[in-house]
């Protein structure tokens, strides 16, 4: 008891955070930032300067000097400024989570959007398909469901819009997003399917007709030609056949409603042994049975690529001065390390394709007040001519040793998107600490970010921030602890 009393006497009175946790700040200190640690949310004194973690060997694991820094009140007030690099037929937009870099070293998140605009390739124009609003309906928990969905996601274009709907519930897993967010969409599908609501409970909540009604609210909306949304609507049902058998008359009514609104309905059976007649209530554009490769081909025909391959071997490199940065993790693609720079390999891009990924970057220790330059370069080959092209841009930042300034200047839009990827396990260690390896530990943090982004969207009149808040809230509702 004496030890406990001594420990508490060194702290200021406890405070209750927005996520319901009791935290302590040092006695006599001034709160400079909130820090997400393995023990929950803690406050860091404004005058405290963390000590760098010295790595004695390249084989030593990366250990950040502090937990994840957020503003002391947990509210984001800053958003990122895009930095664009462009070359022949390729545009890359980079957004950084920070303009102030901790002088003791730390992590910076880079959101990277790589785009191959269809208009930049006139010769590929005949291959470019019409963009579409696509709803992918998950009807069942068959092991083949996620791999088949992935085929459709890999063929999405930048102008496509896609929503993910689970027939168990039914519920929206991810609201309509541009096709560039396929890593987030793929992760959400995997997370939902790997944690079913327990055997009989899944069957009792299966409502394919209700799922199609949710899909109709997105794909069935009349859109004027030339508007912001694609005019063509499509529903792809990946079914084990059980949901169709249970639906009855309600399913027939929903199918009829979708057809009246000129929505294309397609279905692919997920089990290895399923007769095509089980999918007949959904119409003629269905495929079942055969080998798994044949079902993959069926999905690829239903959702073809946005156009021909126009860029090959696309790779991005990241390096910096005054000292090299290290890429710790990327949400998608492949990463390769070298002495002075790290590479992100995106592979080939179709005409009209775009990719959105997050990279976690370890920053070197340096002197407060000194500039920091993070350079992103692209190298790629024109598929038609075989010519190699390059493009380069630099992101300017500055080293700082004040935790309050650093935390207050962080960009909430980039961090929130990374949080969504962490929820679907496409980023593994964005929030350090064992409590945040499971969604139960991550949920309060993400809830707070969603509320903060929604408030920032209203105050800044930026609908994109509101969309990000909606994505976070929808994921919180669809993904179980």
CSV table of C-alpha atoms in Angstrom, one decimal:
chain,number,residue,atom,x,y,z
A,1,UNK,CA,0.0,0.0,0.0
A,2,UNK,CA,2.9,2.4,0.8
A,3,UNK,CA,4.4,1.7,-2.6
A,4,UNK,CA,1.1,2.4,-4.3
A,5,UNK,CA,0.7,5.7,-2.3
A,6,UNK,CA,4.2,6.8,-3.3
A,7,UNK,CA,3.6,6.0,-6.9
A,8,UNK,CA,0.3,8.0,-7.0
A,9,UNK,CA,1.9,10.9,-5.2
A,10,UNK,CA,4.2,11.4,-8.1
A,11,UNK,CA,1.3,11.9,-10.5
A,12,UNK,CA,-1.4,14.5,-11.0
A,13,UNK,CA,-5.0,13.6,-10.3
A,14,UNK,CA,-6.2,11.0,-12.8
A,15,UNK,CA,-8.2,12.0,-15.9
A,16,UNK,CA,-10.8,10.1,-17.8
A,17,UNK,CA,-10.1,10.0,-21.6
A,18,UNK,CA,-12.7,10.1,-24.3
A,19,UNK,CA,-12.4,6.3,-24.7
A,20,UNK,CA,-13.2,5.7,-21.1
A,21,UNK,CA,-9.7,5.0,-19.8
A,22,UNK,CA,-8.1,6.4,-16.6
A,23,UNK,CA,-4.8,8.0,-17.4
A,24,UNK,CA,-2.2,9.9,-15.3
A,25,UNK,CA,0.0,12.8,-16.1
A,26,UNK,CA,3.2,13.7,-14.3
A,27,UNK,CA,2.8,15.9,-11.2
A,28,UNK,CA,3.4,19.6,-11.9
A,29,UNK,CA,3.7,19.0,-15.6
A,30,UNK,CA,1.7,20.3,-18.6
A,31,UNK,CA,0.1,17.9,-21.0
A,32,UNK,CA,1.8,18.1,-24.3
A,33,UNK,CA,0.4,15.0,-26.1
A,34,UNK,CA,-1.5,11.8,-25.7
A,35,UNK,CA,0.4,8.7,-26.4
A,36,UNK,CA,-1.1,5.3,-27.3
A,37,UNK,CA,0.9,2.6,-25.5
A,38,UNK,CA,0.6,-1.0,-24.6
A,39,UNK,CA,-1.0,0.1,-21.3
A,40,UNK,CA,-3.6,2.3,-23.0
A,41,UNK,CA,-3.6,6.1,-23.4
A,42,UNK,CA,-1.1,8.1,-21.5
A,43,UNK,CA,-0.2,11.8,-21.3
A,44,UNK,CA,3.3,13.1,-22.1
A,45,UNK,CA,4.6,16.2,-20.5
A,46,UNK,CA,5.1,19.1,-22.9
A,47,UNK,CA,8.7,19.5,-21.7
A,48,UNK,CA,9.7,15.8,-22.0
A,49,UNK,CA,12.1,14.9,-24.8
A,50,UNK,CA,12.1,11.1,-25.4
A,51,UNK,CA,15.4,9.3,-25.7
A,52,UNK,CA,16.3,7.7,-29.1
A,53,UNK,CA,16.4,3.9,-29.2
A,54,UNK,CA,19.8,2.9,-30.5
A,55,UNK,CA,20.0,-0.1,-32.7
A,56,UNK,CA,23.3,-1.8,-32.5
A,57,UNK,CA,22.8,-4.1,-35.5
A,58,UNK,CA,20.7,-4.1,-38.7
A,59,UNK,CA,19.1,-7.3,-37.3
A,60,UNK,CA,17.8,-5.5,-34.3
A,61,UNK,CA,14.0,-5.0,-34.5
A,62,UNK,CA,12.6,-1.5,-34.9
A,63,UNK,CA,11.4,-0.1,-31.6
A,64,UNK,CA,9.9,3.4,-31.6
A,65,UNK,CA,11.1,5.8,-28.8
A,66,UNK,CA,7.4,6.5,-27.9
A,67,UNK,CA,4.0,5.2,-28.4
A,68,UNK,CA,1.8,6.6,-31.2
A,69,UNK,CA,1.4,10.4,-30.7
A,70,UNK,CA,-2.0,12.1,-31.0
A,71,UNK,CA,-3.0,15.6,-29.9
A,72,UNK,CA,-3.5,15.9,-26.2
A,73,UNK,CA,-7.3,16.2,-26.5
A,74,UNK,CA,-7.5,13.5,-29.2
A,75,UNK,CA,-8.9,15.9,-31.8
A,76,UNK,CA,-7.4,16.2,-35.3
A,77,UNK,CA,-7.2,19.7,-36.6
A,78,UNK,CA,-4.7,19.4,-39.5
A,79,UNK,CA,-5.0,17.6,-42.8
A,80,UNK,CA,-2.3,16.7,-45.3
A,81,UNK,CA,-1.2,18.7,-48.4
A,82,UNK,CA,-0.8,16.5,-51.5
A,83,UNK,CA,2.5,16.4,-53.2
A,84,UNK,CA,2.3,15.2,-56.9
A,85,UNK,CA,4.9,13.7,-59.1
A,86,UNK,CA,4.1,13.0,-62.7
A,87,UNK,CA,5.8,11.4,-65.6
A,88,UNK,CA,4.7,10.0,-69.0
A,89,UNK,CA,1.4,8.3,-68.3
A,90,UNK,CA,1.8,8.0,-64.5
A,91,UNK,CA,0.7,10.3,-61.7
A,92,UNK,CA,1.6,9.7,-58.1
A,93,UNK,CA,0.2,11.7,-55.2
A,94,UNK,CA,1.9,11.4,-51.8
A,95,UNK,CA,0.4,12.7,-48.5
A,96,UNK,CA,2.5,12.6,-45.3
A,97,UNK,CA,1.1,12.2,-41.8
A,98,UNK,CA,3.6,14.7,-40.5
A,99,UNK,CA,5.2,18.0,-41.3
A,100,UNK,CA,7.2,18.0,-38.0
A,101,UNK,CA,9.4,15.0,-37.5
A,102,UNK,CA,10.5,13.9,-34.0
A,103,UNK,CA,14.2,14.7,-33.5
A,104,UNK,CA,14.5,11.5,-31.4
A,105,UNK,CA,13.4,9.4,-34.4
A,106,UNK,CA,9.9,8.0,-34.9
A,107,UNK,CA,7.5,7.0,-37.6
A,108,UNK,CA,5.8,8.9,-40.5
A,109,UNK,CA,3.0,7.4,-42.6
A,110,UNK,CA,2.9,8.1,-46.3
A,111,UNK,CA,-0.3,7.7,-48.2
A,112,UNK,CA,0.6,6.9,-51.9
A,113,UNK,CA,-1.9,7.1,-54.7
A,114,UNK,CA,-0.5,5.8,-58.1
A,115,UNK,CA,-2.7,6.5,-61.1
A,116,UNK,CA,-2.4,5.5,-64.8
A,117,UNK,CA,-5.0,7.9,-66.4
A,118,UNK,CA,-6.8,6.3,-69.4
A,119,UNK,CA,-6.7,9.6,-71.2
A,120,UNK,CA,-2.9,9.5,-71.3
A,121,UNK,CA,-2.9,6.4,-73.5
A,122,UNK,CA,-4.9,7.1,-76.7
A,123,UNK,CA,-3.8,3.8,-78.3
A,124,UNK,CA,-5.4,1.9,-75.4
A,125,UNK,CA,-8.7,3.8,-75.7
A,126,UNK,CA,-10.6,0.9,-77.5
A,127,UNK,CA,-9.8,-1.4,-74.5
A,128,UNK,CA,-11.1,1.0,-71.8
A,129,UNK,CA,-14.4,-0.2,-70.5
A,130,UNK,CA,-17.2,1.9,-69.0
A,131,UNK,CA,-16.8,2.7,-65.3
A,132,UNK,CA,-19.4,1.1,-63.1
A,133,UNK,CA,-21.0,1.1,-59.6
A,134,UNK,CA,-20.4,-2.4,-58.3
A,135,UNK,CA,-21.8,-4.0,-55.2
A,136,UNK,CA,-20.1,-7.3,-54.2
A,137,UNK,CA,-22.5,-9.3,-52.1
A,138,UNK,CA,-21.0,-12.0,-49.8
A,139,UNK,CA,-23.5,-14.8,-49.5
A,140,UNK,CA,-21.9,-17.4,-47.2
A,141,UNK,CA,-18.5,-18.2,-45.6
A,142,UNK,CA,-17.0,-20.6,-48.1
A,143,UNK,CA,-13.2,-20.6,-48.2
A,144,UNK,CA,-13.3,-19.7,-51.9
A,145,UNK,CA,-15.3,-16.5,-51.3
A,146,UNK,CA,-12.4,-14.1,-50.5
A,147,UNK,CA,-10.1,-15.4,-53.3
A,148,UNK,CA,-12.9,-14.9,-55.9
A,149,UNK,CA,-13.8,-11.5,-54.6
A,150,UNK,CA,-10.1,-10.6,-54.9
A,151,UNK,CA,-10.2,-11.3,-58.6
A,152,UNK,CA,-12.9,-8.7,-59.0
A,153,UNK,CA,-11.1,-6.2,-56.8
A,154,UNK,CA,-7.9,-6.5,-58.9
A,155,UNK,CA,-9.8,-5.5,-62.0
A,156,UNK,CA,-11.2,-2.3,-60.6
A,157,UNK,CA,-10.5,1.0,-62.2
A,158,UNK,CA,-10.0,4.5,-60.7
A,159,UNK,CA,-13.4,5.6,-61.8
A,160,UNK,CA,-15.3,2.5,-60.6
A,161,UNK,CA,-17.1,2.7,-57.3
A,162,UNK,CA,-17.5,-0.4,-55.2
A,163,UNK,CA,-19.4,-1.3,-52.0
A,164,UNK,CA,-19.1,-4.6,-50.0
A,165,UNK,CA,-22.3,-6.1,-48.5
A,166,UNK,CA,-22.6,-9.1,-46.3
A,167,UNK,CA,-25.8,-11.2,-46.6
A,168,UNK,CA,-25.4,-12.2,-42.9
A,169,UNK,CA,-27.3,-9.5,-41.1
A,170,UNK,CA,-27.5,-8.1,-43.7
A,171,UNK,CA,-25.0,-5.3,-43.4
A,172,UNK,CA,-22.8,-2.9,-45.3
A,173,UNK,CA,-19.2,-3.9,-44.7
A,174,UNK,CA,-17.6,-1.0,-46.7
A,175,UNK,CA,-19.6,1.9,-48.2
A,176,UNK,CA,-19.0,2.9,-51.8
A,177,UNK,CA,-15.4,3.7,-52.4
A,178,UNK,CA,-13.3,4.4,-55.5
A,179,UNK,CA,-11.7,1.3,-57.0
A,180,UNK,CA,-8.2,2.5,-56.0
A,181,UNK,CA,-8.9,1.4,-52.4
A,182,UNK,CA,-8.7,-2.3,-53.2
A,183,UNK,CA,-6.3,-3.1,-50.4
A,184,UNK,CA,-8.7,-1.8,-47.9
A,185,UNK,CA,-11.7,-3.5,-49.6
A,186,UNK,CA,-9.8,-6.8,-49.8
A,187,UNK,CA,-8.8,-6.6,-46.1
A,188,UNK,CA,-12.4,-5.9,-45.0
A,189,UNK,CA,-13.7,-8.9,-46.9
A,190,UNK,CA,-11.1,-11.2,-45.4
A,191,UNK,CA,-11.8,-9.9,-41.8
A,192,UNK,CA,-15.5,-10.3,-42.1
A,193,UNK,CA,-15.3,-13.8,-43.6
A,194,UNK,CA,-12.7,-15.1,-41.1
A,195,UNK,CA,-14.9,-14.3,-38.1
A,196,UNK,CA,-18.4,-15.7,-38.7
A,197,UNK,CA,-21.1,-15.2,-36.2
A,198,UNK,CA,-20.9,-18.8,-35.0
A,199,UNK,CA,-22.4,-21.7,-37.1
A,200,UNK,CA,-26.2,-21.6,-36.7
A,201,UNK,CA,-26.2,-17.9,-36.0
A,202,UNK,CA,-24.8,-17.3,-39.5
A,203,UNK,CA,-27.5,-19.3,-41.1
A,204,UNK,CA,-30.3,-17.7,-39.1
A,205,UNK,CA,-29.2,-14.2,-40.0
A,206,UNK,CA,-28.7,-14.9,-43.7
A,207,UNK,CA,-30.9,-12.6,-45.7
A,208,UNK,CA,-29.8,-12.4,-49.4
A,209,UNK,CA,-32.9,-10.4,-50.4
A,210,UNK,CA,-32.1,-7.8,-47.7
A,211,UNK,CA,-28.5,-7.7,-49.0
A,212,UNK,CA,-29.7,-7.0,-52.5
A,213,UNK,CA,-32.0,-4.3,-51.2
A,214,UNK,CA,-28.9,-2.6,-49.6
A,215,UNK,CA,-27.1,-3.0,-52.9
A,216,UNK,CA,-30.0,-1.5,-54.8
A,217,UNK,CA,-29.7,1.6,-52.7
A,218,UNK,CA,-26.3,2.2,-54.2
A,219,UNK,CA,-26.3,0.7,-57.7
A,220,UNK,CA,-29.9,1.4,-58.5
A,221,UNK,CA,-29.7,5.2,-58.1
A,222,UNK,CA,-30.3,7.0,-61.4
A,223,UNK,CA,-27.2,8.9,-62.3
A,224,UNK,CA,-26.9,11.5,-65.1
A,225,UNK,CA,-24.4,10.7,-67.8
A,226,UNK,CA,-21.2,12.6,-67.3
A,227,UNK,CA,-21.8,13.0,-63.6
A,228,UNK,CA,-19.4,12.3,-60.7
A,229,UNK,CA,-20.7,8.7,-60.3
A,230,UNK,CA,-20.5,6.0,-63.0
A,231,UNK,CA,-23.9,5.5,-64.7
A,232,UNK,CA,-23.7,1.7,-65.0
A,233,UNK,CA,-24.8,-0.4,-62.0
A,234,UNK,CA,-23.9,-4.0,-61.3
A,235,UNK,CA,-24.3,-6.5,-58.5
A,236,UNK,CA,-21.9,-9.5,-58.1
A,237,UNK,CA,-23.2,-12.2,-55.8
A,238,UNK,CA,-20.6,-14.8,-54.5
A,239,UNK,CA,-22.9,-17.5,-53.1
A,240,UNK,CA,-22.7,-20.9,-51.6
A,241,UNK,CA,-26.3,-21.4,-52.7
A,242,UNK,CA,-27.8,-21.5,-49.2
A,243,UNK,CA,-28.9,-17.9,-49.1
A,244,UNK,CA,-30.6,-18.3,-52.5
A,245,UNK,CA,-32.5,-21.3,-51.3
A,246,UNK,CA,-33.7,-19.6,-48.2
A,247,UNK,CA,-34.8,-16.3,-49.8
A,248,UNK,CA,-37.9,-17.3,-51.7
A,249,UNK,CA,-40.4,-14.7,-53.0
A,250,UNK,CA,-38.5,-11.7,-51.5
A,251,UNK,CA,-35.5,-12.6,-53.5
A,252,UNK,CA,-37.5,-12.7,-56.7
A,253,UNK,CA,-39.0,-9.3,-56.0
A,254,UNK,CA,-35.5,-7.8,-55.3
A,255,UNK,CA,-34.1,-9.3,-58.5
A,256,UNK,CA,-37.1,-7.8,-60.4
A,257,UNK,CA,-36.5,-4.4,-58.8
A,258,UNK,CA,-32.9,-4.4,-59.8
A,259,UNK,CA,-33.7,-5.3,-63.4
A,260,UNK,CA,-36.3,-2.6,-63.7
A,261,UNK,CA,-33.5,-0.1,-62.8
A,262,UNK,CA,-31.2,-1.6,-65.5
A,263,UNK,CA,-28.8,-3.1,-62.9
A,264,UNK,CA,-26.8,-6.1,-64.2
A,265,UNK,CA,-27.0,-9.1,-61.8
A,266,UNK,CA,-24.2,-11.7,-61.9
A,267,UNK,CA,-23.4,-14.6,-59.6
A,268,UNK,CA,-20.6,-17.1,-59.1
A,269,UNK,CA,-20.9,-20.2,-56.9
A,270,UNK,CA,-18.2,-20.5,-54.3
A,271,UNK,CA,-18.3,-24.2,-53.5
A,272,UNK,CA,-16.4,-26.7,-55.6
A,273,UNK,CA,-19.6,-28.7,-56.1
A,274,UNK,CA,-22.6,-26.6,-56.8
A,275,UNK,CA,-25.0,-27.0,-59.6
A,276,UNK,CA,-25.7,-23.9,-61.7
A,277,UNK,CA,-29.5,-24.4,-61.1
A,278,UNK,CA,-29.0,-23.3,-57.5
A,279,UNK,CA,-28.1,-19.9,-58.8
A,280,UNK,CA,-31.0,-19.7,-61.4
A,281,UNK,CA,-33.2,-17.4,-59.3
A,282,UNK,CA,-30.6,-14.7,-59.9
A,283,UNK,CA,-30.9,-14.9,-63.7
A,284,UNK,CA,-28.8,-16.2,-66.6
A,285,UNK,CA,-25.5,-14.4,-65.9
A,286,UNK,CA,-24.4,-17.1,-63.4
A,287,UNK,CA,-21.6,-19.6,-63.1
A,288,UNK,CA,-21.2,-22.6,-60.8
A,289,UNK,CA,-19.2,-25.8,-60.6
A,290,UNK,CA,-16.1,-26.5,-62.7
A,291,UNK,CA,-12.6,-26.0,-61.4
A,292,UNK,CA,-11.6,-23.1,-59.2
A,293,UNK,CA,-9.6,-21.6,-62.1
A,294,UNK,CA,-12.8,-21.6,-64.2
A,295,UNK,CA,-14.7,-19.8,-61.5
A,296,UNK,CA,-11.8,-17.2,-61.4
A,297,UNK,CA,-12.1,-16.7,-65.1
A,298,UNK,CA,-15.9,-16.3,-64.7
A,299,UNK,CA,-15.4,-13.5,-62.2
A,300,UNK,CA,-12.8,-11.9,-64.5
A,301,UNK,CA,-15.3,-11.9,-67.3
A,302,UNK,CA,-18.0,-10.4,-65.1
A,303,UNK,CA,-15.7,-7.6,-63.9
A,304,UNK,CA,-13.0,-7.2,-66.6
A,305,UNK,CA,-10.0,-4.9,-66.2
A,306,UNK,CA,-10.5,-1.2,-66.8
A,307,UNK,CA,-8.3,-1.4,-69.9
A,308,UNK,CA,-5.1,-2.9,-71.4
A,309,UNK,CA,-1.9,-3.0,-69.4
A,310,UNK,CA,-0.1,0.2,-70.3
A,311,UNK,CA,2.7,0.5,-67.6
A,312,UNK,CA,5.0,-2.4,-66.5
A,313,UNK,CA,7.3,-2.9,-63.6
A,314,UNK,CA,6.1,0.2,-61.7
A,315,UNK,CA,8.3,0.8,-58.7
A,316,UNK,CA,8.5,3.7,-56.2
A,317,UNK,CA,11.7,4.5,-54.2
A,318,UNK,CA,11.8,6.4,-50.9
A,319,UNK,CA,15.0,8.0,-49.6
A,320,UNK,CA,15.8,11.1,-47.6
A,321,UNK,CA,18.4,13.6,-46.4
A,322,UNK,CA,20.2,14.2,-44.0
A,323,UNK,CA,20.0,10.5,-43.3
A,324,UNK,CA,18.2,7.6,-44.9
A,325,UNK,CA,14.7,6.5,-43.9
A,326,UNK,CA,13.6,2.9,-43.7
A,327,UNK,CA,10.3,1.5,-45.0
A,328,UNK,CA,9.0,-0.6,-42.1
A,329,UNK,CA,5.8,-1.9,-43.8
A,330,UNK,CA,3.5,-1.3,-46.7
A,331,UNK,CA,-0.2,-2.1,-47.0
A,332,UNK,CA,0.1,-3.6,-50.5
A,333,UNK,CA,2.6,-4.4,-53.2
A,334,UNK,CA,6.1,-5.7,-52.4
A,335,UNK,CA,8.9,-3.9,-50.5
A,336,UNK,CA,12.6,-4.2,-51.1
A,337,UNK,CA,15.4,-2.7,-49.1
A,338,UNK,CA,18.8,-1.3,-50.0
A,339,UNK,CA,21.6,0.7,-48.3
A,340,UNK,CA,20.4,4.2,-49.2
A,341,UNK,CA,16.8,3.8,-50.3
A,342,UNK,CA,13.8,1.4,-50.1
A,343,UNK,CA,11.5,0.3,-52.9
A,344,UNK,CA,7.8,-0.3,-53.3
A,345,UNK,CA,7.0,-2.6,-56.2
A,346,UNK,CA,3.5,-2.1,-57.7
A,347,UNK,CA,3.9,-4.2,-60.8
A,348,UNK,CA,1.9,-3.6,-63.9
A,349,UNK,CA,-1.0,-1.0,-64.2
A,350,UNK,CA,-4.0,-1.1,-66.5
A,351,UNK,CA,-5.2,2.0,-68.4
A,352,UNK,CA,-7.5,3.7,-65.9
A,353,UNK,CA,-6.2,1.8,-62.9
A,354,UNK,CA,-5.2,3.4,-59.6
A,355,UNK,CA,-3.7,2.1,-56.3
A,356,UNK,CA,-3.9,3.6,-52.8
A,357,UNK,CA,-1.5,2.3,-50.3
A,358,UNK,CA,0.1,3.3,-46.9
A,359,UNK,CA,3.8,3.0,-46.1
A,360,UNK,CA,5.2,3.2,-42.6
A,361,UNK,CA,8.5,5.0,-42.6
A,362,UNK,CA,11.1,4.9,-39.8
A,363,UNK,CA,12.7,8.4,-39.5
A,364,UNK,CA,16.4,8.8,-38.5
A,365,UNK,CA,17.5,10.8,-35.4
A,366,UNK,CA,18.6,14.4,-36.2
A,367,UNK,CA,18.9,17.9,-34.9
A,368,UNK,CA,15.8,19.9,-33.9
A,369,UNK,CA,15.1,22.8,-36.3
A,370,UNK,CA,16.9,21.2,-39.2
A,371,UNK,CA,15.1,20.4,-42.5
A,372,UNK,CA,14.1,16.9,-43.5
A,373,UNK,CA,13.6,16.0,-47.2
A,374,UNK,CA,11.8,12.8,-48.1
A,375,UNK,CA,12.2,12.1,-51.8
A,376,UNK,CA,9.8,9.8,-53.7
A,377,UNK,CA,10.8,8.6,-57.1
A,378,UNK,CA,9.0,6.5,-59.7
A,379,UNK,CA,10.5,4.2,-62.3
A,380,UNK,CA,8.4,2.3,-64.8
A,381,UNK,CA,8.2,1.1,-68.4
A,382,UNK,CA,5.8,2.0,-71.2
A,383,UNK,CA,4.2,-1.3,-72.2
A,384,UNK,CA,3.7,-0.2,-75.8
A,385,UNK,CA,7.3,1.1,-76.5
A,386,UNK,CA,9.4,-0.6,-73.9
A,387,UNK,CA,10.8,2.9,-72.9
A,388,UNK,CA,11.7,3.4,-69.3
A,389,UNK,CA,10.5,6.6,-67.6
A,390,UNK,CA,11.2,8.3,-64.2
A,391,UNK,CA,9.7,11.0,-62.1
A,392,UNK,CA,10.7,12.5,-58.7
A,393,UNK,CA,9.3,14.9,-56.1
A,394,UNK,CA,10.4,15.9,-52.6
A,395,UNK,CA,8.3,16.2,-49.4
A,396,UNK,CA,9.6,18.9,-47.1
A,397,UNK,CA,9.5,18.6,-43.3
A,398,UNK,CA,11.3,19.8,-40.3
A,399,UNK,CA,12.8,18.2,-37.2
A,400,UNK,CA,11.3,19.3,-33.9
A,401,UNK,CA,11.8,18.2,-30.2
A,402,UNK,CA,8.5,19.6,-28.8
A,403,UNK,CA,5.9,16.8,-28.4
A,404,UNK,CA,3.0,19.2,-28.2
A,405,UNK,CA,3.8,20.9,-31.5
A,406,UNK,CA,4.5,17.5,-33.2
A,407,UNK,CA,1.3,15.9,-32.0
A,408,UNK,CA,-0.9,19.0,-32.8
A,409,UNK,CA,0.5,19.2,-36.3
A,410,UNK,CA,-0.2,15.6,-37.3
A,411,UNK,CA,-2.5,15.1,-40.3
A,412,UNK,CA,-5.6,13.3,-39.3
A,413,UNK,CA,-6.7,12.2,-42.8
A,414,UNK,CA,-3.6,10.1,-43.4
A,415,UNK,CA,-3.6,8.6,-39.9
A,416,UNK,CA,-7.3,7.8,-40.1
A,417,UNK,CA,-6.9,5.9,-43.5
A,418,UNK,CA,-4.0,4.0,-42.0
A,419,UNK,CA,-6.2,3.1,-39.0
A,420,UNK,CA,-8.8,1.7,-41.4
A,421,UNK,CA,-6.1,-0.5,-42.9
A,422,UNK,CA,-4.9,-1.5,-39.5
A,423,UNK,CA,-8.5,-2.6,-38.6
A,424,UNK,CA,-8.5,-5.0,-41.6
A,425,UNK,CA,-5.0,-6.2,-40.8
A,426,UNK,CA,-3.3,-4.7,-43.9
A,427,UNK,CA,-1.0,-2.7,-41.5
A,428,UNK,CA,0.2,-4.7,-38.6
A,429,UNK,CA,1.9,-2.4,-36.1
A,430,UNK,CA,0.7,1.1,-36.7
A,431,UNK,CA,-0.3,1.3,-33.0
A,432,UNK,CA,2.5,-0.3,-30.9
A,433,UNK,CA,1.5,-2.5,-28.0
A,434,UNK,CA,-0.2,-5.8,-27.5
A,435,UNK,CA,-3.5,-4.3,-26.5
A,436,UNK,CA,-3.9,-3.0,-30.1
A,437,UNK,CA,-3.1,-6.2,-31.8
A,438,UNK,CA,-6.8,-7.1,-31.4
A,439,UNK,CA,-9.7,-4.9,-32.6
A,440,UNK,CA,-11.0,-4.7,-29.0
A,441,UNK,CA,-8.0,-2.5,-28.1
A,442,UNK,CA,-8.1,-0.6,-31.4
A,443,UNK,CA,-11.9,0.1,-31.3
A,444,UNK,CA,-11.8,3.1,-28.8
A,445,UNK,CA,-9.0,4.7,-30.7
A,446,UNK,CA,-10.7,4.4,-34.1
A,447,UNK,CA,-14.0,5.5,-32.7
A,448,UNK,CA,-12.3,8.7,-31.4
A,449,UNK,CA,-10.7,9.3,-34.8
A,450,UNK,CA,-14.0,8.8,-36.6
A,451,UNK,CA,-15.7,11.4,-34.4
A,452,UNK,CA,-12.8,13.8,-34.8
A,453,UNK,CA,-12.8,13.5,-38.6
A,454,UNK,CA,-16.5,14.0,-38.8
A,455,UNK,CA,-16.2,17.2,-36.7
A,456,UNK,CA,-13.3,18.4,-38.8
A,457,UNK,CA,-15.3,17.7,-42.0
A,458,UNK,CA,-18.1,19.9,-40.8
A,459,UNK,CA,-15.8,22.8,-39.7
A,460,UNK,CA,-13.7,22.7,-42.9
A,461,UNK,CA,-16.6,21.9,-45.2
A,462,UNK,CA,-14.6,19.0,-46.7
A,463,UNK,CA,-16.9,16.1,-47.6
A,464,UNK,CA,-13.9,13.8,-48.2
A,465,UNK,CA,-13.1,13.8,-44.5
A,466,UNK,CA,-16.8,12.9,-43.8
A,467,UNK,CA,-16.5,10.0,-46.2
A,468,UNK,CA,-13.4,8.7,-44.3
A,469,UNK,CA,-15.3,9.0,-41.0
A,470,UNK,CA,-18.2,7.0,-42.5
A,471,UNK,CA,-15.8,4.3,-43.6
A,472,UNK,CA,-14.3,4.0,-40.1
A,473,UNK,CA,-17.7,3.8,-38.5
A,474,UNK,CA,-19.0,1.3,-41.0
A,475,UNK,CA,-15.9,-0.9,-40.4
A,476,UNK,CA,-16.4,-0.7,-36.7
A,477,UNK,CA,-20.0,-1.9,-37.1
A,478,UNK,CA,-19.1,-4.8,-39.5
A,479,UNK,CA,-15.9,-6.2,-38.0
A,480,UNK,CA,-16.3,-8.1,-34.8
A,481,UNK,CA,-14.0,-8.0,-31.8
